[in-house]
Short mmCIF file of C-alpha atoms in Angstrom, two decimals:
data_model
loop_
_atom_site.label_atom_id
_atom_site.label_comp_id
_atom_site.label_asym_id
_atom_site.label_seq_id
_atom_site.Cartn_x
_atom_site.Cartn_y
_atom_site.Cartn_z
CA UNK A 1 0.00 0.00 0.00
CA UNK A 2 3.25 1.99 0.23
CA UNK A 3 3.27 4.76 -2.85
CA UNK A 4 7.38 3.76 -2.79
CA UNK A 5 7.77 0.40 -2.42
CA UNK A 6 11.11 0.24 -2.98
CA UNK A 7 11.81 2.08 0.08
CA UNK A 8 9.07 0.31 1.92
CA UNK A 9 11.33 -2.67 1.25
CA UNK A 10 14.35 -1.46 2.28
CA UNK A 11 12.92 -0.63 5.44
CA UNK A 12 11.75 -4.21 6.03
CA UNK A 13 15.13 -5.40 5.47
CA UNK A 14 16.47 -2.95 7.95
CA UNK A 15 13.90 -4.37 10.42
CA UNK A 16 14.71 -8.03 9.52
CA UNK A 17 18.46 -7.41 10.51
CA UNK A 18 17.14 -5.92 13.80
CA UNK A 19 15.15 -9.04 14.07
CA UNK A 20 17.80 -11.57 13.92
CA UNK A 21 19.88 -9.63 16.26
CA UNK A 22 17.55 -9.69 18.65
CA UNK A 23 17.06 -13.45 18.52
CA UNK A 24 20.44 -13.72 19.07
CA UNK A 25 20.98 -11.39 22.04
CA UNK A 26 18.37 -13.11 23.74
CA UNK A 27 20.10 -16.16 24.16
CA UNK A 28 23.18 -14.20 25.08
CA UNK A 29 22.32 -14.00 28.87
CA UNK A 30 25.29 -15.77 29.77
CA UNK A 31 28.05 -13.29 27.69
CA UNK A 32 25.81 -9.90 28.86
CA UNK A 33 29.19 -9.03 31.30
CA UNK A 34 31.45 -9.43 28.97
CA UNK A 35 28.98 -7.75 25.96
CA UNK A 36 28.76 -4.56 28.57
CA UNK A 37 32.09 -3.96 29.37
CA UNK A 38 33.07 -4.60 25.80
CA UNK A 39 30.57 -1.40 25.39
CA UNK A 40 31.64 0.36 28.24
CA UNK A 41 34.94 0.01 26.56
CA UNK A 42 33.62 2.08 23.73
CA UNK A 43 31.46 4.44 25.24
CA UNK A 44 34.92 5.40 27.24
CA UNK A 45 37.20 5.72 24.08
CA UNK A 46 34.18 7.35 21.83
CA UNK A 47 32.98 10.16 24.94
CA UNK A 48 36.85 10.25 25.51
CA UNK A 49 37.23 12.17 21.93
CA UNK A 50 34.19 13.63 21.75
CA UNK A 51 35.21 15.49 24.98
CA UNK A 52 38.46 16.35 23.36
CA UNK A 53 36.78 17.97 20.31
CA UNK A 54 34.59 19.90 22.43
CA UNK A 55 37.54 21.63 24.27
CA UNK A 56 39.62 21.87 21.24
CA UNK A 57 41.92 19.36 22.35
CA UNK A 58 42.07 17.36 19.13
CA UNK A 59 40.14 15.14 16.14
CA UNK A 60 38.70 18.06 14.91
CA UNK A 61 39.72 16.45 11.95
CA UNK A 62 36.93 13.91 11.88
CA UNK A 63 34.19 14.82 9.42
CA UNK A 64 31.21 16.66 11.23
CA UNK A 65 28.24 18.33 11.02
CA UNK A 66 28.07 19.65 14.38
CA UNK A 67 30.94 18.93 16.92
CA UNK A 68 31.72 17.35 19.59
CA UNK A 69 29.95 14.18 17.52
CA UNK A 70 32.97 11.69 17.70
CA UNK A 71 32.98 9.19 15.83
CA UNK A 72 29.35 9.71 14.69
CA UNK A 73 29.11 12.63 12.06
CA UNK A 74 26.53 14.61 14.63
CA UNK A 75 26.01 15.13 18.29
CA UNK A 76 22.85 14.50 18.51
CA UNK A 77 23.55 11.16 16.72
CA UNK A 78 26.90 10.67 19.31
CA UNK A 79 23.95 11.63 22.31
CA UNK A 80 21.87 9.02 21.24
CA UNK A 81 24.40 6.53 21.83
CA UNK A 82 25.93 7.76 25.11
CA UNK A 83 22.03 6.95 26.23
CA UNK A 84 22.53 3.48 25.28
CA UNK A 85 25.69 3.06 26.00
CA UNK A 86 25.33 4.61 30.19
CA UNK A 87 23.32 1.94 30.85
CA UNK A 88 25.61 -0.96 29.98
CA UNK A 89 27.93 0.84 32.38
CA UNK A 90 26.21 0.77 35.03
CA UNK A 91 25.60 -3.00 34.80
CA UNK A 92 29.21 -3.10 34.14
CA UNK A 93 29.94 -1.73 37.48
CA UNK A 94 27.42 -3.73 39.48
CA UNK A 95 28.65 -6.92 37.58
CA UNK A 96 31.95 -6.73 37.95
CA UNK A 97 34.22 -8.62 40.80
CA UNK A 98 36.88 -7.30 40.13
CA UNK A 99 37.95 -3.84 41.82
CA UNK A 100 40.13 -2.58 38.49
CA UNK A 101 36.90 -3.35 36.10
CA UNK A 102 35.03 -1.03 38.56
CA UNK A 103 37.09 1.44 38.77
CA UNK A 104 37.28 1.58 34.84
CA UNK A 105 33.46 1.35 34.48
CA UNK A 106 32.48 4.35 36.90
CA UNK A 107 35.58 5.80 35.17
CA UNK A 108 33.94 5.55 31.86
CA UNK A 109 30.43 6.60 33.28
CA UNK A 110 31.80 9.90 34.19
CA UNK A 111 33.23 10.58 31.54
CA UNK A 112 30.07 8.98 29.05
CA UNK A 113 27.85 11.39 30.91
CA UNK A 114 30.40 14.74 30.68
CA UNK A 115 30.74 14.09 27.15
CA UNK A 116 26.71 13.95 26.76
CA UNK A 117 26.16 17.39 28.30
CA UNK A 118 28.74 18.68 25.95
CA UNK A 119 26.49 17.30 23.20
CA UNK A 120 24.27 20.24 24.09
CA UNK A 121 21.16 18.00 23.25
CA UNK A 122 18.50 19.26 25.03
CA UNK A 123 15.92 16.27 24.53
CA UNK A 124 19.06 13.62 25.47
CA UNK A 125 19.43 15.56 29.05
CA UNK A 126 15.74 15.44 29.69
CA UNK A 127 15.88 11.25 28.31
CA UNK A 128 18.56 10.90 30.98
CA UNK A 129 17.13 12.92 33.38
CA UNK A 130 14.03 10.95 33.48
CA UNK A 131 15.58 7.65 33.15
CA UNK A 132 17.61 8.28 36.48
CA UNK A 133 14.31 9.44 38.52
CA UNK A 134 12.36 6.10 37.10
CA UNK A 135 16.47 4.29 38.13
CA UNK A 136 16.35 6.11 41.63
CA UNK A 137 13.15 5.06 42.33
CA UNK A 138 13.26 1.27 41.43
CA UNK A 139 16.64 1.76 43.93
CA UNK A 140 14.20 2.62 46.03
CA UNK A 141 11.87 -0.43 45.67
CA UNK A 142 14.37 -3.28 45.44
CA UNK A 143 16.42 -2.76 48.68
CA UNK A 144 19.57 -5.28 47.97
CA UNK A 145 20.38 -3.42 44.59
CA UNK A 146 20.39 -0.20 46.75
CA UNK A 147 22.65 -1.15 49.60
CA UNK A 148 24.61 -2.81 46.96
CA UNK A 149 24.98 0.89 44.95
CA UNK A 150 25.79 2.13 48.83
CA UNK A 151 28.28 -0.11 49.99
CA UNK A 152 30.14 -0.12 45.88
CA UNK A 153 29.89 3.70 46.12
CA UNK A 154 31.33 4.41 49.49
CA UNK A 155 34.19 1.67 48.08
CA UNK A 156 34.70 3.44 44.86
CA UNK A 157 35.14 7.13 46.90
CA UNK A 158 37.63 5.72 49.22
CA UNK A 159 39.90 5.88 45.57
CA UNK A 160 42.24 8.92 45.09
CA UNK A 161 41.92 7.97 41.76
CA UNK A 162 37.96 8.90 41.78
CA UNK A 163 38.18 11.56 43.96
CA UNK A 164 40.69 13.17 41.34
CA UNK A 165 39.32 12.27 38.31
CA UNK A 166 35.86 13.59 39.97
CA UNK A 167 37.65 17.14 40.62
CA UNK A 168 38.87 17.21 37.16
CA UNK A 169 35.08 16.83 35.20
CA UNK A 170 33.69 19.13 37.53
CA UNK A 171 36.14 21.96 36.80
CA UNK A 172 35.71 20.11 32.65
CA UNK A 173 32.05 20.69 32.95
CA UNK A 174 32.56 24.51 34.14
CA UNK A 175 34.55 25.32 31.04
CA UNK A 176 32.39 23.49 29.26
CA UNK A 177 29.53 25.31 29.99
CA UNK A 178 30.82 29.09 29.18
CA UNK A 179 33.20 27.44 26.28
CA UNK A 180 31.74 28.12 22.62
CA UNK A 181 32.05 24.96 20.75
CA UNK A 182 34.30 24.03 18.24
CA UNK A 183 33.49 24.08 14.44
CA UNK A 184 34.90 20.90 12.78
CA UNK A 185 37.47 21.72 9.68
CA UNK A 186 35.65 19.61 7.67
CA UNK A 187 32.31 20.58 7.63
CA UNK A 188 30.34 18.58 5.25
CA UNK A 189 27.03 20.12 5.48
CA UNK A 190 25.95 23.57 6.75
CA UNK A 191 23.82 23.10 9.68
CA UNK A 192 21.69 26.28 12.11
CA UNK A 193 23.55 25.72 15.59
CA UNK A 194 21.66 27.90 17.74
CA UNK A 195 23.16 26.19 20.72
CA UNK A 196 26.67 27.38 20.28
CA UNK A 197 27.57 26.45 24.40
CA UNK A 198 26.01 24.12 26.96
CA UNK A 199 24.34 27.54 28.69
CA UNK A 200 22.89 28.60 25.28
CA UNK A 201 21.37 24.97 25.16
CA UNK A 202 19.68 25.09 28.56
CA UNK A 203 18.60 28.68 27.91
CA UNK A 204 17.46 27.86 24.59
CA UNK A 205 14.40 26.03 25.99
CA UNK A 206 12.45 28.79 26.94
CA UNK A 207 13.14 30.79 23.66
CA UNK A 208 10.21 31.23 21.48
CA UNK A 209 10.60 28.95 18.49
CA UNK A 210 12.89 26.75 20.06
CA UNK A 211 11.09 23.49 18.88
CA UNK A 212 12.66 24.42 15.43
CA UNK A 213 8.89 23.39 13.88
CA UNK A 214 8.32 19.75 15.82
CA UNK A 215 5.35 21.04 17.13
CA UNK A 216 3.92 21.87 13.47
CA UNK A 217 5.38 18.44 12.18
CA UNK A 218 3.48 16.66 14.70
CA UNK A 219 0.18 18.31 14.12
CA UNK A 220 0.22 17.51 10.60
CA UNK A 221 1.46 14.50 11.40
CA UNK A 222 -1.87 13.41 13.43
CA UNK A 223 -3.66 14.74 10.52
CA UNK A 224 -1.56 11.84 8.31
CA UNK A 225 -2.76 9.47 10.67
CA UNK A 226 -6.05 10.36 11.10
CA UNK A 227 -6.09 10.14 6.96
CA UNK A 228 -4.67 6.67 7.26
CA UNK A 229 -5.77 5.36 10.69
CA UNK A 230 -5.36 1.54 10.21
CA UNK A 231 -1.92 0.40 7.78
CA UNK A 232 -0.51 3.76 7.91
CA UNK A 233 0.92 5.37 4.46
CA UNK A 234 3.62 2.03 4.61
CA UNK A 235 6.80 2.12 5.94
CA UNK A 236 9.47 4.67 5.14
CA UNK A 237 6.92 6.39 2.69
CA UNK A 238 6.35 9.69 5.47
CA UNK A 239 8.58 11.92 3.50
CA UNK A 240 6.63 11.22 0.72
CA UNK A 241 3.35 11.53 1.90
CA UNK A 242 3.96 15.03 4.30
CA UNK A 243 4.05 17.79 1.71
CA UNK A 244 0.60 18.19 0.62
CA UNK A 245 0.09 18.15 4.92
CA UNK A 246 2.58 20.96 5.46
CA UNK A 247 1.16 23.64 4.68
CA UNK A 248 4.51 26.12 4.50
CA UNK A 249 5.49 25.17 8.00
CA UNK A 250 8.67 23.54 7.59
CA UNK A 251 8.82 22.86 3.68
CA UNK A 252 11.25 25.80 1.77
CA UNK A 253 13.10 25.78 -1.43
CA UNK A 254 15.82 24.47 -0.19
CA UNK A 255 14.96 22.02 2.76
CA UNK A 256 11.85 19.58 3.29
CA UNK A 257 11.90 16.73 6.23
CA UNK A 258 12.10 13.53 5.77
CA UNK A 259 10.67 12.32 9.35
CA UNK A 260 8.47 13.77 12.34
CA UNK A 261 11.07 13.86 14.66
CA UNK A 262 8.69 11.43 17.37
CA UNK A 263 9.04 7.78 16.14
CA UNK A 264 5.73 6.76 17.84
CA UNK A 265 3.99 9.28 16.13
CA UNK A 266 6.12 7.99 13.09
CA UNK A 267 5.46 4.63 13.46
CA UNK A 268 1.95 5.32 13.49
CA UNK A 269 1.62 7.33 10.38
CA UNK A 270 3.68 4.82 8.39
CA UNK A 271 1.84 1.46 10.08
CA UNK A 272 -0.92 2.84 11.51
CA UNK A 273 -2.77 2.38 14.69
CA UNK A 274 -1.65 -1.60 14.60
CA UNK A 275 1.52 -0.84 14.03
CA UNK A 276 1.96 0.97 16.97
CA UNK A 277 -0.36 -1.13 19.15
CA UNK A 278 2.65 -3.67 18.30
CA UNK A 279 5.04 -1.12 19.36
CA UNK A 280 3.74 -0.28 22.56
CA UNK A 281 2.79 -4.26 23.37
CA UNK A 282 6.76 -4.64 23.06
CA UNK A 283 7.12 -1.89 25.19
CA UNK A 284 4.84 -2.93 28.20
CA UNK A 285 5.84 -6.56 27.83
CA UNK A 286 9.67 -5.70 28.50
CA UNK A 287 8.34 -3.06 31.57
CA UNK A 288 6.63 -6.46 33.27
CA UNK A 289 9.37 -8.55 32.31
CA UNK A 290 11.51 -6.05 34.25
CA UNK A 291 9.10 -5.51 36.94
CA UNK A 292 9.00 -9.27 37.77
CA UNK A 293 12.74 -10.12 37.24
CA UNK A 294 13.09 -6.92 40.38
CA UNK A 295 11.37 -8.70 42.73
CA UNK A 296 13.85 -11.88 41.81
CA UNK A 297 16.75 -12.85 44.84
CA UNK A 298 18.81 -13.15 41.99
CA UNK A 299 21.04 -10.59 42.16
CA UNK A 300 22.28 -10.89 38.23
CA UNK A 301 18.73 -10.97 37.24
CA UNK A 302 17.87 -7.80 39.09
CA UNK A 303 20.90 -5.88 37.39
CA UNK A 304 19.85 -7.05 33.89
CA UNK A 305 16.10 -5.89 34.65
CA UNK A 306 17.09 -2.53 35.96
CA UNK A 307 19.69 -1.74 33.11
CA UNK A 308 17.28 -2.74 30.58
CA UNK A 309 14.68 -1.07 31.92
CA UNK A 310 16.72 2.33 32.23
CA UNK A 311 17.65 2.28 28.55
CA UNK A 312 14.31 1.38 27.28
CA UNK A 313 13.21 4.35 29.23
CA UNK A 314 15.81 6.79 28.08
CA UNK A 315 15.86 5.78 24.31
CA UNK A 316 12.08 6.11 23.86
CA UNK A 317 12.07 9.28 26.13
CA UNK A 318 14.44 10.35 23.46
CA UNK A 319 12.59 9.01 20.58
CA UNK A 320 9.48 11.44 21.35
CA UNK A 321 11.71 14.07 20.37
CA UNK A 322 14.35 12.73 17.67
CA UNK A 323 14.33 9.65 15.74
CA UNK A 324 16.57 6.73 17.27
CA UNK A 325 14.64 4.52 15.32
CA UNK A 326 16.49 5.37 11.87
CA UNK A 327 20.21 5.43 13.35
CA UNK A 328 21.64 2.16 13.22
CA UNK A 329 23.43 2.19 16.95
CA UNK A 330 20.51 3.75 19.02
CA UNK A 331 18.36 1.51 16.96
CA UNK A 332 20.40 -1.75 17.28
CA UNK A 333 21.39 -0.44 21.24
CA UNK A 334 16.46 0.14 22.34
CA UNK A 335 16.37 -4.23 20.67
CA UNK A 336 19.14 -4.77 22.53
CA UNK A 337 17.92 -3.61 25.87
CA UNK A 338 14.74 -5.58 24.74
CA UNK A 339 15.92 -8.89 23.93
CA UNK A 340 18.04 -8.19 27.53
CA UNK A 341 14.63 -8.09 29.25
CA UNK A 342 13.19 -10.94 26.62
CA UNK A 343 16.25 -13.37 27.51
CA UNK A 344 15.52 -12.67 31.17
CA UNK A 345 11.42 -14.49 30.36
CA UNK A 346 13.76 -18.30 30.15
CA UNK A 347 16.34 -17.37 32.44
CA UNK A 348 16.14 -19.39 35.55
CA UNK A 349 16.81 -17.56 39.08
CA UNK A 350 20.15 -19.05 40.08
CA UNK A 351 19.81 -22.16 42.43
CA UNK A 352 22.65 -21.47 45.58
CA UNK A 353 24.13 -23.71 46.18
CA UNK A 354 24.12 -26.40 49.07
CA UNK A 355 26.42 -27.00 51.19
#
């Protein structure tokens, strides 16, 4: 029913990939350690330049179109990541036994999350922001996990090597937030930055027009779905079906969108109300998942419900104001997190054993 097919198709593909890896990682429950500190690993070396572009400290070099983006050609692409990405640290740092992979995951959590707020993305912050309320209170909830956090905390603090390395991102994040940032040498597209420092980006939210024309997308959006309120206008075919919706809000002679920014609201208009009903079941079927696994004595299956749960919570936080859903890593990072919480459905608790 798709008026492009072709790209209909090449969405399903995209989908079928996702698919398969999530078949896979959910019979990966006994490699999740090693998976997470494998991507705490990265998150460390990726924030690690990211920060150094932001201060002018180096791979400026590194084709951009809006620094400090890393590895990943934009920051709001690199934010998206670090959301995934801070969650496998933390499960890092409760799984490890050994004190040196501790100190290297909280290590690499400070410096994931300094790295995000130089990112200057607004809707990240909030994502992360709300995934650590919804974190603090399940601490709240499931006692062991929190005098766990206490007793690895107080352990962790006790390190001149964390007190230090704490002193030097706090006086980072001051520079940071009165430091312009730096425009990448090799620019490949021209982009508006209207956030040109971390301040500017927090002050930015109350500035008329700030939504940069979401709020229009999205009501013409609902109009798309109300059009096509059972399949949708098929998948990846938005772009194509938005113009005669538009109206002159975001449409100019030289620029036209090619998504909603809000991938439920995207989802909908591309597979309808179904489509998203599918969505959403997902959704609530990894939150109960999670909810039971919390209330396991296993302490391993407590950690993998409560990371999972924060990243499903930050990533589709995000995704009501971006679009996770068509970058490969965010994407492949929200069916990760759920075939974590899936794998957990045939994981038995962990017998102890008798003496």
């Amino acid at each position: 029913w798709a008026s492009n097919v072709f790209s209909g198709w090449v969405e399903v593909l995209q989908l079928l990939a996702l698919l398969i890896l999530f078949l896979i990682a959910s019979n990966l429950q006994n490699y999740k350690h090693t998976l997470s500190l494998c991507a705490t690993t990265a998150g460390f070396i990726v924030s690690t330049i990211g920060i150094a572009q932001y201060l002018g400290l180096g791979f400026e070099h590194i084709l951009s179109v809006g620094l400090p983006s890393s590895t990943f050609i934009f920051r709001n692409i690199l934010a998206a990541y670090l959301l995934g990405a801070i969650p496998l640290g933390i499960f890092s740092f409760f799984q490890s036994k050994a004190k040196s992979q501790q100190l290297f995951s909280l290590l690499s959590l400070t410096t994931m999350l300094l790295c995000l707020f130089y990112t200057r993305t607004r809707g990240a912050w909030l994502s992360l922001t709300l995934g650590c309320i919804v974190l603090v209170c399940l601490f709240c909830v499931v006692s062991p996990l929190r005098n766990e956090l206490k007793r690895n905390i107080q352990m962790m603090w006790a390190e001149p090597i964390i007190r230090g390395f704490t002193i030097v991102c706090t006086i980072c994040l001051i520079v940071g937030m009165l430091q312009p940032a730096q425009t990448s040498k090799e620019v490949i597209q021209q982009f508006d930055e209207q956030k040109s420092t971390s301040t500017a980006a927090i002050q930015s939210v109350f500035t008329p027009g700030s939504d940069r024309g979401r709020l229009d997308m999205w009501r013409h959006t609902l109009q798309m779905i109300m059009d096509h309120p059972i399949l949708g206008v098929g998948l990846d075919n938005w772009e194509y079906q938005y113009p005669p919706y538009d109206q002159g809000s975001k449409i100019t002679f030289n620029s036209e969108p090619v998504r909603p920014h809000n991938d439920p609201l995207w989802i909908a208009s591309e597979l309808g109300l179904i489509g998203l009903g599918i969505y959403l079941y997902l959704l609530l079927r990894a939150v109960k998942i999670a909810w039971k696994n919390l209330h396991q004595k296993d302490a391993q299956l407590q950690r993998l419900a409560l990371t999972g749960l924060f990243g499903l919570t930050a990533l589709f936080i995000y995704s009501l104001f971006s679009f996770p859903k068509e970058q490969p890593t965010s994407a492949l990072l929200f069916w990760f997190f759920l075939a974590q919480l899936n794998g957990l459905e045939t994981t038995a608790p962990t017998k102890p054993k008798r003496s």
